[in-house]
Amino acid sequence: MRLFEGTPFDRPPRCEKCDQLEEECICPPEPPFRIPPEQQTARLSIEKRKKGKRVTVVRGLPLEGNDLPELLKQLKSQCGAGGSLQGEELEIQGEQLDRVREALKTMGFQVKG
């Protein structure tokens, strides 16, 4: 007799929707949770980096509920500049305040700064 025989730990995991084994389940995955842009406020600022370089920083957008890498990609292409994701902050190279503000407003975000 095995240690967990007859308990829920002995049975292979099953899908909650179709009751098939998880390896055989063909249910579509649930879409990720997203916060609507209208309910979020992005805070913009320009900061000075080493050697006098300036970057436009977008703060105030939570990592959960957003696709920040995709948002960064869209902002970089609209501004024609490079950028990076530092935690929950989006950094766009150069003084791109007006372009970033307009891009975020057209996406539906509320913008301050």
PDB file of C-alpha atoms in Angstrom:
ATOM      1  CA  MET A   1       0.000   0.000   0.000  1.00  0.00           C
ATOM      2  CA  ARG A   2       1.307   3.441  -0.987  1.00  0.00           C
ATOM      3  CA  LEU A   3       1.450   6.375   1.414  1.00  0.00           C
ATOM      4  CA  PHE A   4      -1.140   8.569  -0.349  1.00  0.00           C
ATOM      5  CA  GLU A   5      -3.233   5.797  -1.903  1.00  0.00           C
ATOM      6  CA  GLY A   6      -6.915   6.747  -2.021  1.00  0.00           C
ATOM      7  CA  THR A   7      -6.361  10.408  -1.153  1.00  0.00           C
ATOM      8  CA  PRO A   8      -6.702  13.411  -3.506  1.00  0.00           C
ATOM      9  CA  PHE A   9      -2.891  13.490  -3.730  1.00  0.00           C
ATOM     10  CA  ASP A  10      -2.870  10.016  -5.335  1.00  0.00           C
ATOM     11  CA  ARG A  11      -5.042  10.995  -8.303  1.00  0.00           C
ATOM     12  CA  PRO A  12      -3.641  12.858 -11.337  1.00  0.00           C
ATOM     13  CA  PRO A  13      -4.853  16.479 -11.632  1.00  0.00           C
ATOM     14  CA  ARG A  14      -7.941  17.107 -13.760  1.00  0.00           C
ATOM     15  CA  CYS A  15      -9.300  20.183 -15.511  1.00  0.00           C
ATOM     16  CA  GLU A  16     -12.068  21.936 -13.574  1.00  0.00           C
ATOM     17  CA  LYS A  17     -14.034  22.760 -16.747  1.00  0.00           C
ATOM     18  CA  CYS A  18     -14.010  19.564 -18.809  1.00  0.00           C
ATOM     19  CA  ASP A  19     -12.899  17.018 -16.145  1.00  0.00           C
ATOM     20  CA  GLN A  20     -10.201  15.632 -18.462  1.00  0.00           C
ATOM     21  CA  LEU A  21      -6.652  14.945 -17.349  1.00  0.00           C
ATOM     22  CA  GLU A  22      -4.615  18.161 -17.456  1.00  0.00           C
ATOM     23  CA  GLU A  23      -2.319  16.663 -20.110  1.00  0.00           C
ATOM     24  CA  GLU A  24      -5.333  15.880 -22.341  1.00  0.00           C
ATOM     25  CA  CYS A  25      -7.343  19.047 -21.672  1.00  0.00           C
ATOM     26  CA  ILE A  26      -8.126  21.170 -24.746  1.00  0.00           C
ATOM     27  CA  CYS A  27      -9.884  24.066 -22.962  1.00  0.00           C
ATOM     28  CA  PRO A  28      -8.598  27.488 -24.057  1.00  0.00           C
ATOM     29  CA  PRO A  29      -6.505  29.266 -21.423  1.00  0.00           C
ATOM     30  CA  GLU A  30      -8.149  32.062 -19.485  1.00  0.00           C
ATOM     31  CA  PRO A  31      -7.217  35.541 -20.731  1.00  0.00           C
ATOM     32  CA  PRO A  32      -4.864  37.429 -18.405  1.00  0.00           C
ATOM     33  CA  PHE A  33      -6.349  40.038 -16.080  1.00  0.00           C
ATOM     34  CA  ARG A  34      -6.095  43.542 -17.570  1.00  0.00           C
ATOM     35  CA  ILE A  35      -6.960  46.865 -15.979  1.00  0.00           C
ATOM     36  CA  PRO A  36      -8.739  49.172 -18.455  1.00  0.00           C
ATOM     37  CA  PRO A  37      -6.545  52.146 -19.463  1.00  0.00           C
ATOM     38  CA  GLU A  38      -9.289  54.593 -18.483  1.00  0.00           C
ATOM     39  CA  GLN A  39      -8.882  53.561 -14.825  1.00  0.00           C
ATOM     40  CA  GLN A  40      -5.116  54.201 -14.739  1.00  0.00           C
ATOM     41  CA  THR A  41      -3.071  57.368 -14.421  1.00  0.00           C
ATOM     42  CA  ALA A  42       0.421  57.581 -15.888  1.00  0.00           C
ATOM     43  CA  ARG A  43       2.819  60.096 -14.342  1.00  0.00           C
ATOM     44  CA  LEU A  44       5.404  61.540 -16.728  1.00  0.00           C
ATOM     45  CA  SER A  45       8.689  63.211 -15.901  1.00  0.00           C
ATOM     46  CA  ILE A  46      12.065  63.948 -17.447  1.00  0.00           C
ATOM     47  CA  GLU A  47      15.164  62.891 -15.525  1.00  0.00           C
ATOM     48  CA  LYS A  48      18.826  63.565 -16.087  1.00  0.00           C
ATOM     49  CA  ARG A  49      21.154  60.562 -16.239  1.00  0.00           C
ATOM     50  CA  LYS A  50      24.920  60.155 -16.324  1.00  0.00           C
ATOM     51  CA  LYS A  51      26.853  62.330 -18.743  1.00  0.00           C
ATOM     52  CA  GLY A  52      23.919  64.727 -19.140  1.00  0.00           C
ATOM     53  CA  LYS A  53      21.617  62.270 -20.921  1.00  0.00           C
ATOM     54  CA  ARG A  54      17.899  62.879 -20.455  1.00  0.00           C
ATOM     55  CA  VAL A  55      15.181  60.252 -20.327  1.00  0.00           C
ATOM     56  CA  THR A  56      11.400  60.443 -20.203  1.00  0.00           C
ATOM     57  CA  VAL A  57      10.050  58.298 -17.345  1.00  0.00           C
ATOM     58  CA  VAL A  58       6.501  56.886 -17.140  1.00  0.00           C
ATOM     59  CA  ARG A  59       5.422  55.885 -13.614  1.00  0.00           C
ATOM     60  CA  GLY A  60       2.191  54.888 -11.942  1.00  0.00           C
ATOM     61  CA  LEU A  61       1.236  51.918 -14.096  1.00  0.00           C
ATOM     62  CA  PRO A  62       1.119  48.637 -12.111  1.00  0.00           C
ATOM     63  CA  LEU A  63       2.995  45.619 -13.404  1.00  0.00           C
ATOM     64  CA  GLU A  64       0.026  43.347 -12.703  1.00  0.00           C
ATOM     65  CA  GLY A  65      -2.922  44.112 -14.943  1.00  0.00           C
ATOM     66  CA  ASN A  66      -0.791  45.643 -17.714  1.00  0.00           C
ATOM     67  CA  ASP A  67       1.439  44.394 -20.484  1.00  0.00           C
ATOM     68  CA  LEU A  68       4.243  46.858 -19.813  1.00  0.00           C
ATOM     69  CA  PRO A  69       6.734  45.315 -22.302  1.00  0.00           C
ATOM     70  CA  GLU A  70       4.168  45.696 -25.094  1.00  0.00           C
ATOM     71  CA  LEU A  71       3.342  49.253 -23.997  1.00  0.00           C
ATOM     72  CA  LEU A  72       7.057  50.115 -23.982  1.00  0.00           C
ATOM     73  CA  LYS A  73       7.413  48.700 -27.481  1.00  0.00           C
ATOM     74  CA  GLN A  74       4.545  50.873 -28.745  1.00  0.00           C
ATOM     75  CA  LEU A  75       5.916  54.021 -27.089  1.00  0.00           C
ATOM     76  CA  LYS A  76       9.413  53.427 -28.454  1.00  0.00           C
ATOM     77  CA  SER A  77       8.108  53.002 -31.990  1.00  0.00           C
ATOM     78  CA  GLN A  78       5.922  56.126 -31.742  1.00  0.00           C
ATOM     79  CA  CYS A  79       8.815  58.216 -30.411  1.00  0.00           C
ATOM     80  CA  GLY A  80      11.475  56.722 -32.667  1.00  0.00           C
ATOM     81  CA  ALA A  81      13.735  56.235 -29.666  1.00  0.00           C
ATOM     82  CA  GLY A  82      15.138  53.492 -27.484  1.00  0.00           C
ATOM     83  CA  GLY A  83      14.016  52.695 -23.999  1.00  0.00           C
ATOM     84  CA  SER A  84      13.903  50.142 -21.219  1.00  0.00           C
ATOM     85  CA  LEU A  85      11.692  48.729 -18.500  1.00  0.00           C
ATOM     86  CA  GLN A  86      13.047  49.278 -14.973  1.00  0.00           C
ATOM     87  CA  GLY A  87      10.699  47.508 -12.562  1.00  0.00           C
ATOM     88  CA  GLU A  88       7.396  49.341 -12.958  1.00  0.00           C
ATOM     89  CA  GLU A  89       8.948  52.354 -14.717  1.00  0.00           C
ATOM     90  CA  LEU A  90       9.139  52.825 -18.470  1.00  0.00           C
ATOM     91  CA  GLU A  91      12.150  54.832 -19.648  1.00  0.00           C
ATOM     92  CA  ILE A  92      12.249  56.388 -23.114  1.00  0.00           C
ATOM     93  CA  GLN A  93      15.520  57.919 -24.298  1.00  0.00           C
ATOM     94  CA  GLY A  94      15.498  61.672 -24.827  1.00  0.00           C
ATOM     95  CA  GLU A  95      13.026  64.411 -24.031  1.00  0.00           C
ATOM     96  CA  GLN A  96       9.906  62.788 -25.489  1.00  0.00           C
ATOM     97  CA  LEU A  97       7.360  64.199 -23.038  1.00  0.00           C
ATOM     98  CA  ASP A  98       4.895  65.550 -25.615  1.00  0.00           C
ATOM     99  CA  ARG A  99       5.015  62.467 -27.846  1.00  0.00           C
ATOM    100  CA  VAL A 100       4.604  60.052 -24.930  1.00  0.00           C
ATOM    101  CA  ARG A 101       1.738  62.130 -23.502  1.00  0.00           C
ATOM    102  CA  GLU A 102      -0.148  62.098 -26.813  1.00  0.00           C
ATOM    103  CA  ALA A 103       0.486  58.386 -27.366  1.00  0.00           C
ATOM    104  CA  LEU A 104      -0.797  57.467 -23.906  1.00  0.00           C
ATOM    105  CA  LYS A 105      -3.864  59.688 -24.291  1.00  0.00           C
ATOM    106  CA  THR A 106      -4.779  58.045 -27.604  1.00  0.00           C
ATOM    107  CA  MET A 107      -4.486  54.633 -25.895  1.00  0.00           C
ATOM    108  CA  GLY A 108      -6.964  55.829 -23.251  1.00  0.00           C
ATOM    109  CA  PHE A 109      -4.681  56.436 -20.264  1.00  0.00           C
ATOM    110  CA  GLN A 110      -5.052  59.448 -18.007  1.00  0.00           C
ATOM    111  CA  VAL A 111      -1.800  61.432 -17.953  1.00  0.00           C
ATOM    112  CA  LYS A 112      -0.296  63.741 -15.341  1.00  0.00           C
ATOM    113  CA  GLY A 113       2.948  65.643 -15.673  1.00  0.00           C
TER     114      GLY A 113
END
